[in-house]
PDB file of C-alpha atoms in Angstrom:
ATOM      1  CA  MET A   1      35.249 190.847  93.428  1.00 67.00           C
ATOM      2  CA  GLU A   2      33.027 188.419  95.328  1.00 87.00           C
ATOM      3  CA  ASP A   3      31.857 185.209  93.631  1.00 90.00           C
ATOM      4  CA  THR A   4      28.271 186.271  94.262  1.00 89.00           C
ATOM      5  CA  ARG A   5      28.845 189.126  91.801  1.00 92.00           C
ATOM      6  CA  LEU A   6      31.086 187.293  89.361  1.00 94.00           C
ATOM      7  CA  LEU A   7      28.955 184.210  88.803  1.00 95.00           C
ATOM      8  CA  PRO A   8      25.734 185.974  87.672  1.00 94.00           C
ATOM      9  CA  ALA A   9      27.812 188.140  85.332  1.00 95.00           C
ATOM     10  CA  ILE A  10      29.531 185.093  83.838  1.00 93.00           C
ATOM     11  CA  ALA A  11      26.175 183.361  83.461  1.00 93.00           C
ATOM     12  CA  GLU A  12      25.145 186.262  81.232  1.00 92.00           C
ATOM     13  CA  GLY A  13      28.276 185.865  79.119  1.00 88.00           C
ATOM     14  CA  ASP A  14      30.526 188.482  80.723  1.00 90.00           C
ATOM     15  CA  GLU A  15      34.016 187.460  79.562  1.00 87.00           C
ATOM     16  CA  THR A  16      35.775 190.001  81.787  1.00 91.00           C
ATOM     17  CA  ALA A  17      34.116 188.509  84.870  1.00 93.00           C
ATOM     18  CA  PHE A  18      35.174 185.043  83.728  1.00 93.00           C
ATOM     19  CA  VAL A  19      38.818 186.114  83.393  1.00 91.00           C
ATOM     20  CA  ARG A  20      38.636 187.545  86.931  1.00 94.00           C
ATOM     21  CA  LEU A  21      37.281 184.227  88.206  1.00 95.00           C
ATOM     22  CA  PHE A  22      40.063 182.374  86.391  1.00 94.00           C
ATOM     23  CA  GLU A  23      42.731 184.645  87.875  1.00 93.00           C
ATOM     24  CA  LYS A  24      41.227 184.171  91.335  1.00 94.00           C
ATOM     25  CA  TYR A  25      41.190 180.371  91.274  1.00 94.00           C
ATOM     26  CA  LYS A  26      43.852 179.293  88.748  1.00 94.00           C
ATOM     27  CA  ALA A  27      46.537 178.639  91.380  1.00 93.00           C
ATOM     28  CA  LYS A  28      44.100 176.727  93.568  1.00 93.00           C
ATOM     29  CA  VAL A  29      43.182 174.390  90.706  1.00 94.00           C
ATOM     30  CA  TYR A  30      46.700 174.031  89.322  1.00 93.00           C
ATOM     31  CA  PHE A  31      48.386 173.151  92.607  1.00 93.00           C
ATOM     32  CA  ALA A  32      45.624 170.725  93.600  1.00 91.00           C
ATOM     33  CA  ALA A  33      46.283 168.862  90.344  1.00 92.00           C
ATOM     34  CA  GLN A  34      50.051 169.171  90.608  1.00 90.00           C
ATOM     35  CA  LYS A  35      49.996 167.684  94.111  1.00 89.00           C
ATOM     36  CA  LEU A  36      48.727 164.358  92.772  1.00 87.00           C
ATOM     37  CA  LEU A  37      49.588 164.311  89.082  1.00 87.00           C
ATOM     38  CA  LYS A  38      53.176 165.567  89.512  1.00 86.00           C
ATOM     39  CA  SER A  39      53.098 166.979  85.987  1.00 86.00           C
ATOM     40  CA  ASP A  40      52.984 170.582  84.817  1.00 87.00           C
ATOM     41  CA  SER A  41      51.346 169.738  81.489  1.00 85.00           C
ATOM     42  CA  ASN A  42      48.713 167.439  83.026  1.00 88.00           C
ATOM     43  CA  SER A  43      47.966 169.996  85.729  1.00 91.00           C
ATOM     44  CA  LYS A  44      47.484 172.660  83.077  1.00 90.00           C
ATOM     45  CA  ASP A  45      45.190 170.282  81.206  1.00 90.00           C
ATOM     46  CA  VAL A  46      43.079 169.975  84.362  1.00 92.00           C
ATOM     47  CA  LEU A  47      43.064 173.769  84.669  1.00 93.00           C
ATOM     48  CA  GLN A  48      41.990 174.188  81.048  1.00 91.00           C
ATOM     49  CA  GLU A  49      39.300 171.510  81.145  1.00 90.00           C
ATOM     50  CA  VAL A  50      37.798 172.727  84.410  1.00 93.00           C
ATOM     51  CA  PHE A  51      37.480 176.335  83.297  1.00 93.00           C
ATOM     52  CA  THR A  52      36.349 175.334  79.807  1.00 88.00           C
ATOM     53  CA  THR A  53      33.550 173.352  81.418  1.00 89.00           C
ATOM     54  CA  ILE A  54      32.632 176.295  83.629  1.00 92.00           C
ATOM     55  CA  TRP A  55      32.408 178.592  80.594  1.00 88.00           C
ATOM     56  CA  LEU A  56      30.509 176.132  78.401  1.00 82.00           C
ATOM     57  CA  ASN A  57      27.995 175.605  81.198  1.00 87.00           C
ATOM     58  CA  ARG A  58      27.950 179.200  82.418  1.00 90.00           C
ATOM     59  CA  ALA A  59      24.159 179.442  82.215  1.00 89.00           C
ATOM     60  CA  SER A  60      23.914 177.047  85.163  1.00 91.00           C
ATOM     61  CA  LEU A  61      26.047 179.277  87.397  1.00 93.00           C
ATOM     62  CA  HIS A  62      22.857 181.035  88.525  1.00 89.00           C
ATOM     63  CA  GLU A  63      22.066 177.826  90.415  1.00 88.00           C
ATOM     64  CA  ILE A  64      25.434 177.542  92.211  1.00 91.00           C
ATOM     65  CA  GLU A  65      25.187 178.508  95.876  1.00 89.00           C
ATOM     66  CA  ASN A  66      28.670 177.414  96.953  1.00 92.00           C
ATOM     67  CA  PHE A  67      31.209 177.892  94.163  1.00 94.00           C
ATOM     68  CA  ASN A  68      34.091 176.543  96.259  1.00 91.00           C
ATOM     69  CA  ALA A  69      32.270 173.236  96.689  1.00 93.00           C
ATOM     70  CA  TYR A  70      31.284 173.224  93.013  1.00 94.00           C
ATOM     71  CA  LEU A  71      34.884 173.842  91.923  1.00 95.00           C
ATOM     72  CA  HIS A  72      36.242 171.273  94.368  1.00 93.00           C
ATOM     73  CA  THR A  73      33.965 168.593  92.910  1.00 93.00           C
ATOM     74  CA  MET A  74      34.975 169.403  89.337  1.00 93.00           C
ATOM     75  CA  VAL A  75      38.696 169.386  90.079  1.00 93.00           C
ATOM     76  CA  ARG A  76      38.531 166.267  92.243  1.00 92.00           C
ATOM     77  CA  ASN A  77      36.660 164.264  89.629  1.00 91.00           C
ATOM     78  CA  ASN A  78      38.945 165.421  86.821  1.00 91.00           C
ATOM     79  CA  ILE A  79      42.038 164.411  88.796  1.00 90.00           C
ATOM     80  CA  TYR A  80      40.594 161.057  89.842  1.00 88.00           C
ATOM     81  CA  SER A  81      39.546 160.402  86.241  1.00 85.00           C
ATOM     82  CA  ARG A  82      43.136 160.910  85.136  1.00 82.00           C
ATOM     83  CA  LEU A  83      44.440 158.664  87.910  1.00 82.00           C
ATOM     84  CA  ARG A  84      42.001 155.932  86.887  1.00 78.00           C
ATOM     85  CA  LYS A  85      43.181 156.263  83.289  1.00 74.00           C
ATOM     86  CA  LYS A  86      46.798 155.919  84.369  1.00 69.00           C
ATOM     87  CA  LYS A  87      45.873 152.884  86.429  1.00 68.00           C
ATOM     88  CA  ALA A  88      44.240 151.277  83.404  1.00 62.00           C
ATOM     89  CA  GLU A  89      47.403 151.955  81.429  1.00 54.00           C
ATOM     90  CA  GLY A  90      49.482 150.341  84.138  1.00 55.00           C
ATOM     91  CA  LYS A  91      51.374 153.555  84.942  1.00 43.00           C
ATOM     92  CA  ILE A  92      50.194 153.980  88.530  1.00 37.00           C
ATOM     93  CA  ILE A  93      47.956 152.264  91.064  1.00 38.00           C
ATOM     94  CA  SER A  94      45.104 154.324  92.417  1.00 38.00           C
ATOM     95  CA  MET A  95      41.676 153.944  93.924  1.00 40.00           C
ATOM     96  CA  MET A  96      38.541 155.964  93.285  1.00 39.00           C
ATOM     97  CA  GLN A  97      36.077 157.165  95.867  1.00 43.00           C
ATOM     98  CA  GLU A  98      33.114 154.836  96.263  1.00 45.00           C
ATOM     99  CA  ASN A  99      30.751 157.769  96.134  1.00 44.00           C
ATOM    100  CA  SER A 100      32.010 159.441  92.984  1.00 48.00           C
ATOM    101  CA  VAL A 101      29.987 161.850  90.898  1.00 46.00           C
ATOM    102  CA  ASP A 102      27.105 160.222  89.020  1.00 49.00           C
ATOM    103  CA  SER A 103      28.260 159.114  85.543  1.00 47.00           C
ATOM    104  CA  ASP A 104      25.315 160.797  83.820  1.00 48.00           C
ATOM    105  CA  THR A 105      26.040 164.258  85.175  1.00 49.00           C
ATOM    106  CA  GLY A 106      29.172 164.772  83.146  1.00 57.00           C
ATOM    107  CA  THR A 107      27.931 163.477  79.793  1.00 64.00           C
ATOM    108  CA  GLU A 108      27.189 166.834  78.193  1.00 64.00           C
ATOM    109  CA  GLU A 109      30.351 168.419  79.574  1.00 64.00           C
ATOM    110  CA  ALA A 110      32.422 165.473  78.325  1.00 68.00           C
ATOM    111  CA  LEU A 111      31.009 165.882  74.827  1.00 68.00           C
ATOM    112  CA  LYS A 112      31.819 169.592  74.783  1.00 66.00           C
ATOM    113  CA  LEU A 113      35.323 168.984  76.072  1.00 71.00           C
ATOM    114  CA  ARG A 114      35.766 166.249  73.476  1.00 73.00           C
ATOM    115  CA  ASP A 115      34.857 168.755  70.789  1.00 71.00           C
ATOM    116  CA  LEU A 116      37.492 171.169  72.106  1.00 71.00           C
ATOM    117  CA  GLN A 117      40.131 168.458  72.269  1.00 75.00           C
ATOM    118  CA  ALA A 118      39.187 167.410  68.730  1.00 77.00           C
ATOM    119  CA  SER A 119      39.741 170.991  67.572  1.00 77.00           C
ATOM    120  CA  ILE A 120      43.139 171.081  69.260  1.00 80.00           C
ATOM    121  CA  SER A 121      44.018 167.717  67.695  1.00 81.00           C
ATOM    122  CA  MET A 122      43.045 169.052  64.273  1.00 78.00           C
ATOM    123  CA  ALA A 123      45.188 172.129  64.869  1.00 80.00           C
ATOM    124  CA  ALA A 124      48.105 169.920  65.879  1.00 84.00           C
ATOM    125  CA  GLN A 125      48.015 168.298  62.461  1.00 82.00           C
ATOM    126  CA  GLN A 126      49.296 171.579  61.045  1.00 83.00           C
ATOM    127  CA  LEU A 127      52.482 171.404  63.119  1.00 90.00           C
ATOM    128  CA  THR A 128      55.838 170.394  61.694  1.00 92.00           C
ATOM    129  CA  PRO A 129      56.872 166.802  62.537  1.00 92.00           C
ATOM    130  CA  GLN A 130      59.307 168.022  65.208  1.00 93.00           C
ATOM    131  CA  GLN A 131      56.785 170.452  66.732  1.00 93.00           C
ATOM    132  CA  LYS A 132      54.156 167.728  66.747  1.00 91.00           C
ATOM    133  CA  HIS A 133      56.517 165.262  68.445  1.00 93.00           C
ATOM    134  CA  VAL A 134      57.573 167.743  71.132  1.00 93.00           C
ATOM    135  CA  TYR A 135      53.994 168.913  71.709  1.00 90.00           C
ATOM    136  CA  HIS A 136      52.798 165.316  72.071  1.00 88.00           C
ATOM    137  CA  LEU A 137      55.522 164.478  74.577  1.00 91.00           C
ATOM    138  CA  SER A 138      54.699 167.606  76.601  1.00 88.00           C
ATOM    139  CA  ARG A 139      50.913 167.792  76.568  1.00 82.00           C
ATOM    140  CA  THR A 140      49.894 164.157  76.012  1.00 79.00           C
ATOM    141  CA  ALA A 141      52.675 162.094  77.567  1.00 82.00           C
ATOM    142  CA  GLY A 142      53.347 164.634  80.322  1.00 82.00           C
ATOM    143  CA  PHE A 143      57.140 164.760  80.022  1.00 87.00           C
ATOM    144  CA  THR A 144      59.021 167.753  81.420  1.00 88.00           C
ATOM    145  CA  HIS A 145      61.104 170.019  79.181  1.00 91.00           C
ATOM    146  CA  ASP A 146      64.271 168.427  80.557  1.00 91.00           C
ATOM    147  CA  GLU A 147      63.002 164.906  79.843  1.00 92.00           C
ATOM    148  CA  ILE A 148      62.008 165.838  76.288  1.00 93.00           C
ATOM    149  CA  ALA A 149      65.384 167.458  75.666  1.00 94.00           C
ATOM    150  CA  ALA A 150      67.197 164.350  76.883  1.00 94.00           C
ATOM    151  CA  GLN A 151      64.997 161.992  74.881  1.00 93.00           C
ATOM    152  CA  LEU A 152      65.275 163.927  71.608  1.00 94.00           C
ATOM    153  CA  LYS A 153      68.891 165.005  72.225  1.00 93.00           C
ATOM    154  CA  ILE A 154      68.089 168.685  71.795  1.00 94.00           C
ATOM    155  CA  SER A 155      68.483 171.644  74.140  1.00 95.00           C
ATOM    156  CA  LYS A 156      65.853 172.661  76.665  1.00 92.00           C
ATOM    157  CA  GLU A 157      65.591 176.027  74.905  1.00 94.00           C
ATOM    158  CA  THR A 158      64.823 174.259  71.624  1.00 95.00           C
ATOM    159  CA  VAL A 159      62.078 172.311  73.373  1.00 94.00           C
ATOM    160  CA  LYS A 160      60.586 175.562  74.672  1.00 92.00           C
ATOM    161  CA  LYS A 161      60.746 177.123  71.194  1.00 94.00           C
ATOM    162  CA  HIS A 162      58.955 174.150  69.639  1.00 94.00           C
ATOM    163  CA  ILE A 163      56.200 174.301  72.271  1.00 91.00           C
ATOM    164  CA  MET A 164      55.821 178.066  71.849  1.00 91.00           C
ATOM    165  CA  ALA A 165      55.622 177.668  68.072  1.00 93.00           C
ATOM    166  CA  ALA A 166      53.077 174.857  68.435  1.00 91.00           C
ATOM    167  CA  ASN A 167      50.963 176.997  70.764  1.00 88.00           C
ATOM    168  CA  LYS A 168      50.949 179.812  68.203  1.00 87.00           C
ATOM    169  CA  VAL A 169      49.728 177.457  65.477  1.00 86.00           C
ATOM    170  CA  ILE A 170      47.001 176.073  67.720  1.00 84.00           C
ATOM    171  CA  GLN A 171      45.968 179.542  68.876  1.00 79.00           C
ATOM    172  CA  ALA A 172      45.618 180.659  65.249  1.00 77.00           C
ATOM    173  CA  TYR A 173      43.490 177.607  64.455  1.00 74.00           C
ATOM    174  CA  LEU A 174      41.251 178.198  67.461  1.00 73.00           C
ATOM    175  CA  ARG A 175      40.890 181.928  66.806  1.00 66.00           C
ATOM    176  CA  ASP A 176      37.413 181.372  65.434  1.00 52.00           C
ATOM    177  CA  GLN A 177      36.425 179.259  68.423  1.00 62.00           C
ATOM    178  CA  SER A 178      35.210 182.356  70.281  1.00 59.00           C
ATOM    179  CA  PHE A 179      36.074 182.619  73.954  1.00 70.00           C
ATOM    180  CA  LEU A 180      37.550 179.110  74.188  1.00 71.00           C
ATOM    181  CA  LEU A 181      40.694 180.645  72.726  1.00 67.00           C
ATOM    182  CA  VAL A 182      40.945 182.983  75.708  1.00 71.00           C
ATOM    183  CA  ILE A 183      40.877 180.027  78.088  1.00 81.00           C
ATOM    184  CA  PHE A 184      43.560 178.274  76.059  1.00 77.00           C
ATOM    185  CA  LEU A 185      45.696 181.419  76.106  1.00 72.00           C
ATOM    186  CA  CYS A 186      45.258 181.953  79.847  1.00 79.00           C
ATOM    187  CA  VAL A 187      46.336 178.407  80.655  1.00 85.00           C
ATOM    188  CA  SER A 188      49.173 178.333  78.120  1.00 80.00           C
ATOM    189  CA  ASN A 189      50.608 181.582  79.454  1.00 77.00           C
ATOM    190  CA  TYR A 190      50.220 180.665  83.135  1.00 82.00           C
ATOM    191  CA  SER A 191      53.610 180.188  84.792  1.00 79.00           C
ATOM    192  CA  PRO A 192      53.009 178.835  88.316  1.00 82.00           C
ATOM    193  CA  HIS A 193      55.245 180.027  91.140  1.00 73.00           C
ATOM    194  CA  LEU A 194      55.465 178.667  94.660  1.00 62.00           C
ATOM    195  CA  THR A 195      54.349 182.061  95.903  1.00 64.00           C
ATOM    196  CA  ASP A 196      51.052 181.442  94.080  1.00 67.00           C
ATOM    197  CA  HIS A 197      50.447 178.292  96.113  1.00 71.00           C
ATOM    198  CA  PRO A 198      47.501 178.607  98.512  1.00 63.00           C
ATOM    199  CA  ASP A 199      49.812 177.518 101.354  1.00 60.00           C
ATOM    200  CA  HIS A 200      51.716 180.763 100.850  1.00 49.00           C
ATOM    201  CA  SER A 201      48.625 182.955 100.925  1.00 44.00           C
ATOM    202  CA  VAL A 202      45.322 181.625 102.204  1.00 38.00           C
ATOM    203  CA  PRO A 203      45.671 177.965 103.249  1.00 39.00           C
ATOM    204  CA  SER A 204      41.912 177.465 103.441  1.00 42.00           C
ATOM    205  CA  ASN A 205      41.691 178.233  99.721  1.00 47.00           C
ATOM    206  CA  GLU A 206      43.392 174.965  98.723  1.00 54.00           C
ATOM    207  CA  ILE A 207      41.227 172.166  97.340  1.00 56.00           C
ATOM    208  CA  PRO A 208      41.365 169.248  99.794  1.00 53.00           C
ATOM    209  CA  ILE A 209      42.060 165.839  98.252  1.00 52.00           C
ATOM    210  CA  ASP A 210      41.232 162.697 100.193  1.00 53.00           C
ATOM    211  CA  TYR A 211      44.481 160.746  99.880  1.00 45.00           C
ATOM    212  CA  LYS A 212      43.079 157.546 101.353  1.00 45.00           C
ATOM    213  CA  TYR A 213      41.403 156.971  97.990  1.00 45.00           C
ATOM    214  CA  VAL A 214      44.638 157.331  96.042  1.00 48.00           C
ATOM    215  CA  ASN A 215      47.491 154.883  96.569  1.00 46.00           C
TER     216      ASN A 215
END
C-alpha cells in the first residue's frame, strides 16, 4: 500500500495501517542503524524509538508530504544522538552535522519516549537478578549474545532464554500501555536477515548517512 494511503489512516489511529508501515520500513531503519552502531540491540532500540515517535505523533502525519525524507531525518538524528552519547562516554569519536535538527523540535517526542523508557525500566525491576543482568548487558550495554555468554560464563542458549523471559515480563507489564506494546513486540520479534537489507532488494530504499560527519 502506498504511503499516501497509509499515513492518513495512521493519523486517524488505524493500527493495522501502522503495522503495514512498520513492516515496509523496518529493514531500512534497522540496517541504517546497524551500519554505524554495529550493534543489534542498539539498532533495535533505534527502530523502536523511531516508530514509537511516529505513532505518538501520528496526528501530524497529515502534514507529511515526503515520508522518506521525514523518516530519514528521524533515523539520522537518533543515530547521531547515540554516537554523540558514546563520544561523551569516551567509547568512540564522532562528529555531528553542523546543521542538525533544531533542539526544540524534539522536546515533546523526547518526553514521550522518556515515559516509555521509564515504563520499561519499571518493568525490568520485576526481573530476576540474572534476567536483569543479562537484559541490561544486551539492551543497555549493547553486548552480543556471545559476549554476554563469555562474560557470565553461561551458554548462548541460556542468554537467549533469559532475554526471552525478560521480554515476556516486560510485555506483560506494558500490556496496559495500549498500542505501544505492539511496537515493542514487533521490534522484539524482528530477526533481521541479510536478504532484508535494502541492498538486496531496492538499493534506493536505504537511508543515506553522511559519513564525513562520523569519524
